[in-house]
Amino acid sequence: MRVVWVWVWRLSEAYADPDLTGFELGFLEEAVRVRRSLGACWDVRFEYAEPVRPFHWPKGGKRFAGWYFCATTGGHIGYESWLERDRLILLDADPQVRGIASQPFWLHWHDGSRRRRHAPDYFVRLADGRGKVVDVRAADRVDDAAAEAFAATARACRAVDWEFERAGVPGAVA
């Protein structure tokens, strides 16, 4: 019996995706902070998740944060910039979108020298049941740290068969 167990364990280790355990997600589940490996979150309905951090409305600041009433969800969804609001409006108008949540989780990983974390802007549930993670940032505002965070997010999304999109300024025709 032990031989069979060792063989199955080695087989699972050989075919396991290290990103399923190399990334962790921190999120709110019934108002309780939870942190699990990416592979253990396959059944979490992130389109209903509460934001993992508060939105900032600095007085006299350059950001334009607010709440958008989303017809798709029938509720308000937060945004922290005009660019995020514009992407939210486009997502709300997309017939393939069935659910949207703002800043639904913290993605945690270790880049070899330090621990990192990133809260994506939106989690979207598509009509076919798949998930999509959207980060919104204009191309001229993507620095090295943001590019690394987006690359890690894209890698984590591939591991669980979610789409990833780094959205920038919408085209003039949109």
XYZ file of N, CA, C and O in Angstrom:
696
model
N 0.818 -1.192 0.000
C 0.000 0.000 0.000
C 0.865 1.260 0.000
O 0.572 2.204 -0.692
N 1.951 1.244 0.775
C 2.833 2.397 0.843
C 3.454 2.696 -0.510
O 3.600 3.851 -0.890
N 3.802 1.693 -1.278
C 4.402 1.875 -2.594
C 3.443 2.622 -3.517
O 3.833 3.536 -4.239
N 2.165 2.275 -3.488
C 1.163 2.943 -4.319
C 1.046 4.410 -3.909
O 1.021 5.304 -4.747
N 1.007 4.686 -2.599
C 0.874 6.056 -2.130
C 2.067 6.899 -2.567
O 1.909 8.020 -3.023
N 3.292 6.369 -2.419
C 4.496 7.095 -2.821
C 4.469 7.353 -4.322
O 4.784 8.450 -4.779
N 4.035 6.387 -5.116
C 3.961 6.557 -6.565
C 2.960 7.648 -6.934
O 3.249 8.510 -7.759
N 1.794 7.664 -6.311
C 0.782 8.684 -6.577
C 1.299 10.057 -6.146
O 1.125 11.044 -6.857
N 1.960 10.134 -4.991
C 2.496 11.405 -4.519
C 3.534 11.949 -5.493
O 3.504 13.111 -5.855
N 4.447 11.095 -5.955
C 5.474 11.543 -6.906
C 4.856 11.939 -8.243
O 5.288 12.895 -8.870
N 3.832 11.224 -8.684
C 3.142 11.565 -9.920
C 2.474 12.936 -9.786
O 2.587 13.783 -10.671
N 1.804 13.182 -8.672
C 1.143 14.477 -8.485
C 2.171 15.599 -8.381
O 1.947 16.702 -8.853
N 3.319 15.310 -7.762
C 4.366 16.315 -7.652
C 4.947 16.647 -9.027
O 5.223 17.802 -9.334
N 5.087 15.649 -9.879
C 5.651 15.857 -11.209
C 4.742 16.701 -12.088
O 5.210 17.460 -12.922
N 3.434 16.557 -11.928
C 2.497 17.279 -12.783
C 1.869 18.491 -12.109
O 1.067 19.181 -12.714
N 2.205 18.753 -10.878
C 1.613 19.884 -10.159
C 2.173 21.199 -10.693
O 3.340 21.295 -11.048
N 1.342 22.189 -10.733
C 1.752 23.520 -11.135
C 2.247 24.251 -9.889
O 1.469 24.476 -8.962
N 3.525 24.632 -9.831
C 4.038 25.296 -8.636
C 3.338 26.625 -8.351
O 3.327 27.098 -7.222
N 2.733 27.232 -9.371
C 2.026 28.493 -9.145
C 0.766 28.299 -8.303
O 0.294 29.233 -7.666
N 0.211 27.096 -8.292
C -0.981 26.855 -7.476
C -0.669 26.942 -5.992
O -1.531 27.273 -5.188
N 0.572 26.637 -5.612
C 0.969 26.747 -4.214
C 1.905 27.929 -3.979
O 2.063 28.365 -2.849
N 2.524 28.452 -5.025
C 3.446 29.583 -4.894
C 2.747 30.913 -4.685
O 3.355 31.872 -4.229
N 1.470 30.964 -5.030
C 0.676 32.167 -4.818
C -0.369 31.893 -3.749
O -0.896 30.795 -3.657
N -0.671 32.917 -2.971
C -1.761 32.835 -2.003
C -2.697 33.999 -2.239
O -2.278 35.066 -2.717
N -3.968 33.786 -1.924
C -4.962 34.845 -2.021
C -5.475 35.177 -0.631
O -5.805 34.287 0.141
N -5.526 36.454 -0.332
C -6.116 36.944 0.903
C -7.401 37.667 0.555
O -7.397 38.542 -0.309
N -8.507 37.294 1.186
C -9.802 37.876 0.847
C -10.726 37.820 2.047
O -10.396 37.225 3.080
N -11.871 38.460 1.911
C -12.872 38.468 2.972
C -13.933 37.425 2.662
O -14.471 37.392 1.559
N -14.221 36.586 3.651
C -15.265 35.579 3.518
C -16.192 35.747 4.710
O -15.808 35.450 5.843
N -17.381 36.282 4.447
C -18.337 36.600 5.506
C -17.704 37.508 6.560
O -17.779 37.245 7.757
N -17.048 38.570 6.079
C -16.407 39.602 6.898
C -15.208 39.102 7.697
O -14.723 39.797 8.591
N -14.703 37.917 7.407
C -13.528 37.361 8.073
C -12.392 37.282 7.056
O -12.581 36.795 5.943
N -11.215 37.781 7.446
C -10.057 37.699 6.545
C -9.581 36.258 6.443
O -9.368 35.598 7.457
N -9.408 35.803 5.199
C -8.988 34.433 4.916
C -7.768 34.506 3.996
O -7.675 35.394 3.156
N -6.849 33.564 4.163
C -5.694 33.475 3.266
C -5.486 32.014 2.917
O -5.314 31.181 3.813
N -5.519 31.716 1.611
C -5.377 30.337 1.134
C -4.468 30.301 -0.083
O -4.302 31.287 -0.783
N -3.960 29.110 -0.364
C -3.171 28.949 -1.579
C -4.094 29.137 -2.785
O -5.299 28.893 -2.710
N -3.518 29.578 -3.873
C -4.288 29.814 -5.092
C -5.044 28.562 -5.512
O -6.215 28.626 -5.885
N -4.416 27.407 -5.417
C -5.050 26.158 -5.805
C -6.244 25.780 -4.952
O -7.107 25.021 -5.377
N -6.325 26.320 -3.733
C -7.444 26.011 -2.838
C -8.604 26.988 -2.993
O -9.593 26.881 -2.282
N -8.492 27.911 -3.938
C -9.529 28.944 -4.097
C -10.370 28.748 -5.350
O -11.064 29.667 -5.780
N -10.330 27.576 -5.930
C -11.027 27.356 -7.200
C -12.531 27.553 -7.091
O -13.189 27.895 -8.064
N -13.111 27.369 -5.904
C -14.566 27.452 -5.759
C -15.053 28.761 -5.128
O -16.236 28.920 -4.872
N -14.160 29.712 -4.912
C -14.556 30.982 -4.304
C -15.186 31.873 -5.372
O -14.640 32.042 -6.456
N -16.332 32.440 -5.068
C -17.061 33.306 -5.997
C -16.587 34.747 -5.799
O -17.249 35.539 -5.144
N -15.428 35.071 -6.379
C -14.827 36.380 -6.175
C -15.657 37.522 -6.753
O -15.472 38.669 -6.370
N -16.587 37.236 -7.649
C -17.435 38.305 -8.190
C -18.371 38.883 -7.137
O -18.967 39.940 -7.329
N -18.487 38.211 -5.987
C -19.299 38.713 -4.874
C -18.445 39.220 -3.714
O -18.979 39.584 -2.669
N -17.138 39.221 -3.882
C -16.230 39.569 -2.789
C -16.297 41.045 -2.425
O -16.477 41.910 -3.281
N -16.127 41.301 -1.151
C -16.000 42.674 -0.664
C -14.575 43.151 -0.944
O -13.636 42.348 -0.941
N -14.376 44.454 -1.149
C -13.004 44.955 -1.366
C -12.107 44.644 -0.171
O -12.537 44.738 0.979
N -10.856 44.278 -0.455
C -9.923 43.915 0.608
C -9.238 45.122 1.234
O -8.562 44.990 2.248
N -9.413 46.268 0.632
C -8.861 47.492 1.220
C -9.807 48.647 0.932
O -10.559 48.610 -0.042
N -9.756 49.674 1.762
C -10.676 50.803 1.554
C -10.250 51.654 0.361
O -9.085 51.670 -0.028
N -11.196 52.364 -0.188
C -10.913 53.307 -1.266
C -10.510 54.639 -0.651
O -11.014 55.016 0.404
N -9.592 55.331 -1.309
C -9.074 56.582 -0.776
C -9.668 57.763 -1.530
O -9.653 57.803 -2.748
N -10.179 58.720 -0.771
C -10.713 59.955 -1.329
C -9.960 61.126 -0.701
O -10.495 61.837 0.143
N -8.699 61.334 -1.084
C -7.941 62.411 -0.448
C -8.490 63.786 -0.840
O -8.745 64.051 -2.014
N -8.685 64.617 0.147
C -9.187 65.967 -0.104
C -8.161 66.754 -0.908
O -6.988 66.821 -0.547
N -8.607 67.303 -2.019
C -7.713 68.069 -2.887
C -6.724 67.199 -3.639
O -5.793 67.701 -4.256
N -6.917 65.892 -3.600
C -5.997 64.978 -4.273
C -6.229 64.917 -5.771
O -7.181 65.486 -6.311
N -5.352 64.222 -6.452
C -5.439 64.095 -7.895
C -6.272 62.891 -8.325
O -6.555 62.725 -9.490
N -6.640 62.050 -7.381
C -7.448 60.864 -7.715
C -8.916 61.220 -7.748
O -9.367 62.146 -7.071
N -9.657 60.438 -8.500
C -11.091 60.640 -8.616
C -11.757 59.319 -8.270
O -12.025 58.494 -9.127
N -11.959 59.079 -6.988
C -12.542 57.819 -6.530
C -14.041 57.986 -6.355
O -14.555 59.093 -6.199
N -14.738 56.853 -6.389
C -16.172 56.911 -6.177
C -16.814 55.543 -6.270
O -16.134 54.515 -6.270
N -18.131 55.540 -6.359
C -18.923 54.323 -6.470
C -19.758 54.406 -7.736
O -20.395 55.420 -7.990
N -19.737 53.349 -8.514
C -20.504 53.274 -9.763
C -21.640 52.283 -9.550
O -21.404 51.157 -9.093
N -22.870 52.687 -9.893
C -23.972 51.737 -9.812
C -23.918 50.864 -11.060
O -24.061 51.334 -12.178
N -23.715 49.585 -10.854
C -23.505 48.628 -11.931
C -24.804 47.876 -12.218
O -25.347 47.203 -11.338
N -25.302 47.981 -13.447
C -26.530 47.283 -13.829
C -26.332 45.768 -13.806
O -27.256 45.023 -13.484
N -25.128 45.309 -14.123
C -24.856 43.867 -14.149
C -25.034 43.236 -12.780
O -25.593 42.155 -12.654
N -24.570 43.913 -11.744
C -24.628 43.350 -10.392
C -25.800 43.879 -9.575
O -26.141 43.291 -8.557
N -26.365 44.998 -9.995
C -27.452 45.603 -9.226
C -26.973 46.274 -7.950
O -27.744 46.471 -7.019
N -25.701 46.617 -7.903
C -25.135 47.260 -6.720
C -24.020 48.209 -7.093
O -23.672 48.365 -8.267
N -23.440 48.844 -6.085
C -22.347 49.786 -6.310
C -20.999 49.069 -6.293
O -20.788 48.173 -5.479
N -20.118 49.515 -7.176
C -18.760 48.982 -7.257
C -17.804 50.161 -7.190
O -17.988 51.165 -7.886
N -16.774 50.028 -6.366
C -15.826 51.115 -6.169
C -14.808 51.231 -7.278
O -14.467 50.261 -7.950
N -14.318 52.461 -7.443
C -13.218 52.726 -8.373
C -12.367 53.838 -7.766
O -12.823 54.581 -6.906
N -11.103 53.918 -8.215
C -10.182 54.889 -7.639
C -9.669 55.913 -8.641
O -8.835 56.741 -8.294
N -10.128 55.846 -9.876
C -9.694 56.816 -10.882
C -10.732 56.864 -11.997
O -11.568 55.975 -12.125
N -10.642 57.898 -12.807
C -11.527 57.985 -13.968
C -11.284 56.815 -14.905
O -12.208 56.276 -15.497
N -10.024 56.429 -15.024
C -9.690 55.312 -15.908
C -10.344 54.016 -15.425
O -10.896 53.253 -16.224
N -10.324 53.771 -14.117
C -11.005 52.589 -13.567
C -12.513 52.699 -13.771
O -13.172 51.719 -14.102
N -13.056 53.895 -13.575
C -14.496 54.084 -13.787
C -14.877 53.805 -15.243
O -15.857 53.130 -15.524
N -14.064 54.307 -16.180
C -14.338 54.076 -17.601
C -14.299 52.586 -17.936
O -15.139 52.074 -18.673
N -13.326 51.855 -17.363
C -13.239 50.408 -17.615
C -14.439 49.705 -17.005
O -14.993 48.774 -17.581
N -14.873 50.161 -15.846
C -16.043 49.590 -15.183
C -17.299 49.768 -16.032
O -18.110 48.849 -16.167
N -17.460 50.929 -16.633
C -18.602 51.171 -17.523
C -18.551 50.225 -18.721
O -19.578 49.647 -19.116
N -17.361 50.027 -19.296
C -17.222 49.102 -20.422
C -17.515 47.661 -20.009
O -18.162 46.914 -20.753
N -17.062 47.266 -18.824
C -17.349 45.915 -18.337
C -18.852 45.741 -18.109
O -19.421 44.697 -18.423
N -19.493 46.761 -17.565
C -20.926 46.701 -17.298
C -21.726 46.570 -18.592
O -22.783 45.949 -18.613
N -21.226 47.125 -19.674
C -21.925 47.064 -20.960
C -21.625 45.791 -21.745
O -22.299 45.503 -22.735
N -20.648 45.011 -21.311
C -20.238 43.797 -22.029
C -21.235 42.664 -21.756
O -21.411 42.265 -20.603
N -21.873 42.109 -22.796
C -22.864 41.047 -22.563
C -22.258 39.738 -22.043
O -22.987 38.890 -21.535
N -20.940 39.581 -22.124
C -20.293 38.371 -21.612
C -20.022 38.438 -20.107
O -19.668 37.442 -19.501
N -20.182 39.620 -19.516
C -19.891 39.808 -18.094
C -21.133 39.529 -17.270
O -22.196 40.078 -17.517
N -20.987 38.649 -16.256
C -22.101 38.285 -15.375
C -21.929 38.789 -13.945
O -22.873 38.829 -13.178
N -20.702 39.133 -13.569
C -20.440 39.626 -12.225
C -19.140 40.403 -12.179
O -18.222 40.112 -12.941
N -19.068 41.402 -11.301
C -17.869 42.239 -11.169
C -17.673 42.557 -9.689
O -18.632 42.893 -8.995
N -16.434 42.475 -9.227
C -16.084 42.907 -7.877
C -14.816 43.737 -7.943
O -13.911 43.452 -8.731
N -14.754 44.759 -7.116
C -13.609 45.650 -7.071
C -12.653 45.212 -5.966
O -13.077 44.947 -4.846
N -11.369 45.149 -6.294
C -10.303 44.762 -5.361
C -10.715 43.563 -4.515
O -10.762 43.625 -3.282
N -10.997 42.428 -5.170
C -11.578 41.277 -4.477
C -10.610 40.472 -3.608
O -11.048 39.745 -2.726
N -9.312 40.586 -3.872
C -8.349 39.802 -3.086
C -6.976 40.432 -3.169
O -6.681 41.230 -4.051
N -6.137 40.038 -2.197
C -4.702 40.323 -2.251
C -4.039 39.090 -2.851
O -4.298 37.968 -2.402
N -3.210 39.275 -3.840
C -2.395 38.201 -4.386
C -1.032 38.310 -3.708
O -0.376 39.352 -3.789
N -0.624 37.253 -3.005
C 0.648 37.231 -2.276
C 1.609 36.273 -2.982
O 1.201 35.174 -3.392
N 2.882 36.656 -3.081
C 3.911 35.781 -3.631
C 5.271 36.238 -3.132
O 5.403 37.296 -2.539
N 6.274 35.420 -3.382
C 7.645 35.734 -3.001
C 8.450 35.786 -4.287
O 8.439 34.836 -5.068
N 9.125 36.903 -4.538
C 9.844 37.058 -5.811
C 11.305 36.623 -5.743
O 12.086 36.921 -6.632
N 11.668 35.928 -4.691
C 13.042 35.458 -4.546
C 13.825 36.263 -3.534
O 14.672 35.735 -2.831
N 13.546 37.561 -3.453
C 14.262 38.396 -2.491
C 13.338 38.980 -1.420
O 13.789 39.315 -0.338
N 12.054 39.107 -1.746
C 11.134 39.666 -0.754
C 9.700 39.208 -1.027
O 9.372 38.745 -2.115
N 8.874 39.382 -0.014
C 7.451 39.063 -0.156
C 6.760 40.222 -0.863
O 7.056 41.380 -0.588
N 5.838 39.884 -1.756
C 5.111 40.910 -2.511
C 3.620 40.654 -2.384
O 3.194 39.535 -2.108
N 2.829 41.694 -2.636
C 1.390 41.535 -2.700
C 0.816 42.591 -3.638
O 1.412 43.648 -3.835
N -0.336 42.252 -4.197
C -0.986 43.139 -5.156
C -2.489 42.886 -5.094
O -2.928 41.735 -5.059
N -3.269 43.951 -5.061
C -4.728 43.837 -5.110
C -5.181 44.252 -6.506
O -5.138 45.436 -6.840
N -5.593 43.290 -7.336
C -6.081 43.650 -8.678
C -7.310 44.549 -8.582
O -8.056 44.519 -7.598
N -7.531 45.348 -9.622
C -8.644 46.294 -9.605
C -10.004 45.609 -9.666
O -10.907 45.981 -8.933
N -10.157 44.611 -10.533
C -11.459 43.967 -10.692
C -11.332 42.465 -10.914
O -10.393 42.004 -11.548
N -12.306 41.736 -10.384
C -12.516 40.340 -10.760
C -13.843 40.300 -11.501
O -14.834 40.854 -11.033
N -13.847 39.647 -12.644
C -15.032 39.580 -13.500
C -15.397 38.116 -13.733
O -14.524 37.302 -14.029
N -16.675 37.788 -13.577
C -17.160 36.449 -13.920
C -17.784 36.545 -15.307
O -18.641 37.383 -15.556
N -17.333 35.680 -16.205
C -17.815 35.679 -17.581
C -18.985 34.721 -17.742
O -19.219 33.850 -16.900
N -19.711 34.853 -18.850
C -20.921 34.061 -19.101
C -20.634 32.566 -19.128
O -21.476 31.761 -18.730
N -19.447 32.173 -19.565
C -19.115 30.742 -19.624
C -18.611 30.202 -18.290
O -18.216 29.049 -18.188
N -18.600 31.037 -17.245
C -18.200 30.601 -15.915
C -16.760 30.886 -15.552
O -16.369 30.779 -14.391
N -15.948 31.224 -16.538
C -14.538 31.501 -16.260
C -14.386 32.842 -15.554
O -15.247 33.695 -15.600
N -13.235 33.017 -14.910
C -12.917 34.270 -14.249
C -11.984 35.109 -15.088
O -11.277 34.603 -15.962
N -12.003 36.388 -14.823
C -11.110 37.327 -15.503
C -10.669 38.355 -14.475
O -11.489 38.888 -13.727
N -9.374 38.620 -14.420
C -8.812 39.620 -13.517
C -8.370 40.800 -14.370
O -7.694 40.623 -15.380
N -8.781 42.001 -13.959
C -8.478 43.210 -14.722
C -7.721 44.189 -13.838
O -8.180 44.532 -12.752
N -6.555 44.615 -14.316
C -5.801 45.688 -13.692
C -5.842 46.879 -14.628
O -5.624 46.732 -15.833
N -6.150 48.042 -14.091
C -6.307 49.242 -14.908
C -5.177 50.216 -14.599
O -5.027 50.661 -13.457
N -4.391 50.524 -15.605
C -3.303 51.488 -15.451
C -2.911 51.961 -16.841
O -2.691 51.146 -17.744
N -2.814 53.248 -17.034
C -2.364 53.809 -18.308
C -0.934 53.352 -18.572
O -0.129 53.219 -17.633
N -0.608 53.097 -19.831
C 0.707 52.565 -20.198
C 1.849 53.450 -19.702
O 2.879 52.939 -19.259
N 1.684 54.760 -19.737
C 2.760 55.661 -19.308
C 2.912 55.714 -17.791
O 3.831 56.340 -17.283
N 2.034 55.043 -17.058
C 2.110 55.016 -15.596
C 2.512 53.648 -15.049
O 2.433 53.410 -13.849
N 2.914 52.731 -15.940
C 3.352 51.399 -15.503
C 4.856 51.449 -15.255
O 5.653 51.453 -16.186
N 5.236 51.502 -13.969
C 6.649 51.479 -13.607
C 7.109 50.031 -13.446
O 6.341 49.092 -13.667
N 8.364 49.826 -13.056
C 8.909 48.473 -12.936
C 8.156 47.636 -11.911
O 7.873 46.463 -12.138
N 7.841 48.232 -10.760
C 7.134 47.488 -9.711
C 5.748 47.064 -10.186
O 5.320 45.927 -9.946
N 5.040 47.949 -10.872
C 3.711 47.606 -11.399
C 3.818 46.542 -12.477
O 3.016 45.601 -12.512
N 4.815 46.652 -13.351
C 4.998 45.647 -14.405
C 5.260 44.271 -13.806
O 4.725 43.265 -14.289
N 6.053 44.206 -12.735
C 6.317 42.931 -12.059
C 5.041 42.391 -11.424
O 4.778 41.181 -11.487
N 4.255 43.259 -10.812
C 3.001 42.827 -10.187
C 2.030 42.309 -11.241
O 1.363 41.287 -11.039
N 1.946 42.992 -12.380
C 1.045 42.546 -13.448
C 1.508 41.214 -14.039
O 0.694 40.346 -14.339
N 2.828 41.034 -14.182
C 3.354 39.767 -14.703
C 3.056 38.621 -13.733
O 2.675 37.522 -14.157
N 3.211 38.859 -12.442
C 2.908 37.826 -11.447
C 1.413 37.511 -11.453
O 1.014 36.343 -11.358
N 0.581 38.539 -11.571
C -0.866 38.332 -11.613
C -1.250 37.520 -12.840
O -2.077 36.607 -12.753
N -0.653 37.829 -13.979
C -0.934 37.071 -15.205
C -0.532 35.604 -15.041
O -1.255 34.700 -15.471
N 0.616 35.355 -14.401
C 1.076 33.973 -14.173
C 0.112 33.226 -13.255
O -0.244 32.075 -13.508
N -0.345 33.885 -12.200
C -1.305 33.262 -11.287
C -2.613 32.966 -12.008
O -3.208 31.890 -11.821
N -3.071 33.883 -12.832
C -4.319 33.672 -13.584
C -4.209 32.484 -14.529
O -5.138 31.681 -14.632
N -3.083 32.359 -15.215
C -2.887 31.207 -16.116
C -2.966 29.891 -15.351
O -3.495 28.898 -15.854
N -2.447 29.873 -14.121
C -2.422 28.643 -13.326
C -3.823 28.134 -12.995
O -4.017 26.930 -12.834
N -4.816 29.047 -12.902
C -6.180 28.631 -12.567
C -7.147 28.846 -13.725
O -8.361 28.832 -13.544
N -6.606 29.075 -14.914
C -7.393 29.230 -16.142
C -8.332 30.435 -16.094
O -9.460 30.371 -16.575
N -7.854 31.521 -15.490
C -8.559 32.794 -15.565
C -7.890 33.627 -16.641
O -6.707 33.451 -16.926
N -8.619 34.552 -17.204
C -8.031 35.521 -18.117
C -7.410 36.636 -17.283
O -7.828 36.890 -16.170
N -6.417 37.310 -17.856
C -5.849 38.500 -17.241
C -5.783 39.592 -18.281
O -5.406 39.355 -19.421
N -6.158 40.798 -17.877
C -6.082 41.955 -18.780
C -5.518 43.138 -18.018
O -6.000 43.482 -16.942
N -4.487 43.751 -18.600
C -4.033 45.039 -18.094
C -4.645 46.061 -19.034
O -4.276 46.182 -20.193
N -5.637 46.770 -18.550
C -6.373 47.717 -19.366
C -5.781 49.109 -19.204
O -5.455 49.524 -18.093
N -5.684 49.788 -20.314
C -5.196 51.161 -20.292
C -6.297 52.119 -20.710
O -7.473 51.883 -20.468
N -5.895 53.181 -21.359
C -6.836 54.188 -21.824
C -7.650 53.591 -22.974
O -7.096 53.055 -23.923
N -8.994 53.655 -22.883
C -9.822 53.122 -23.972
C -9.563 53.899 -25.266
O -9.260 55.092 -25.235
N -9.703 53.215 -26.387
C -9.537 53.871 -27.665
C -10.602 54.934 -27.901
O -11.672 54.917 -27.286
N -10.335 55.867 -28.783
C -11.256 56.966 -29.047
C -12.597 56.465 -29.584
O -13.642 57.052 -29.324
N -12.591 55.337 -30.311
C -13.816 54.810 -30.877
C -14.717 54.212 -29.806
O -15.931 54.291 -29.873
N -14.120 53.648 -28.753
C -14.912 53.052 -27.673
C -15.786 54.100 -27.029
O -16.879 53.858 -26.619
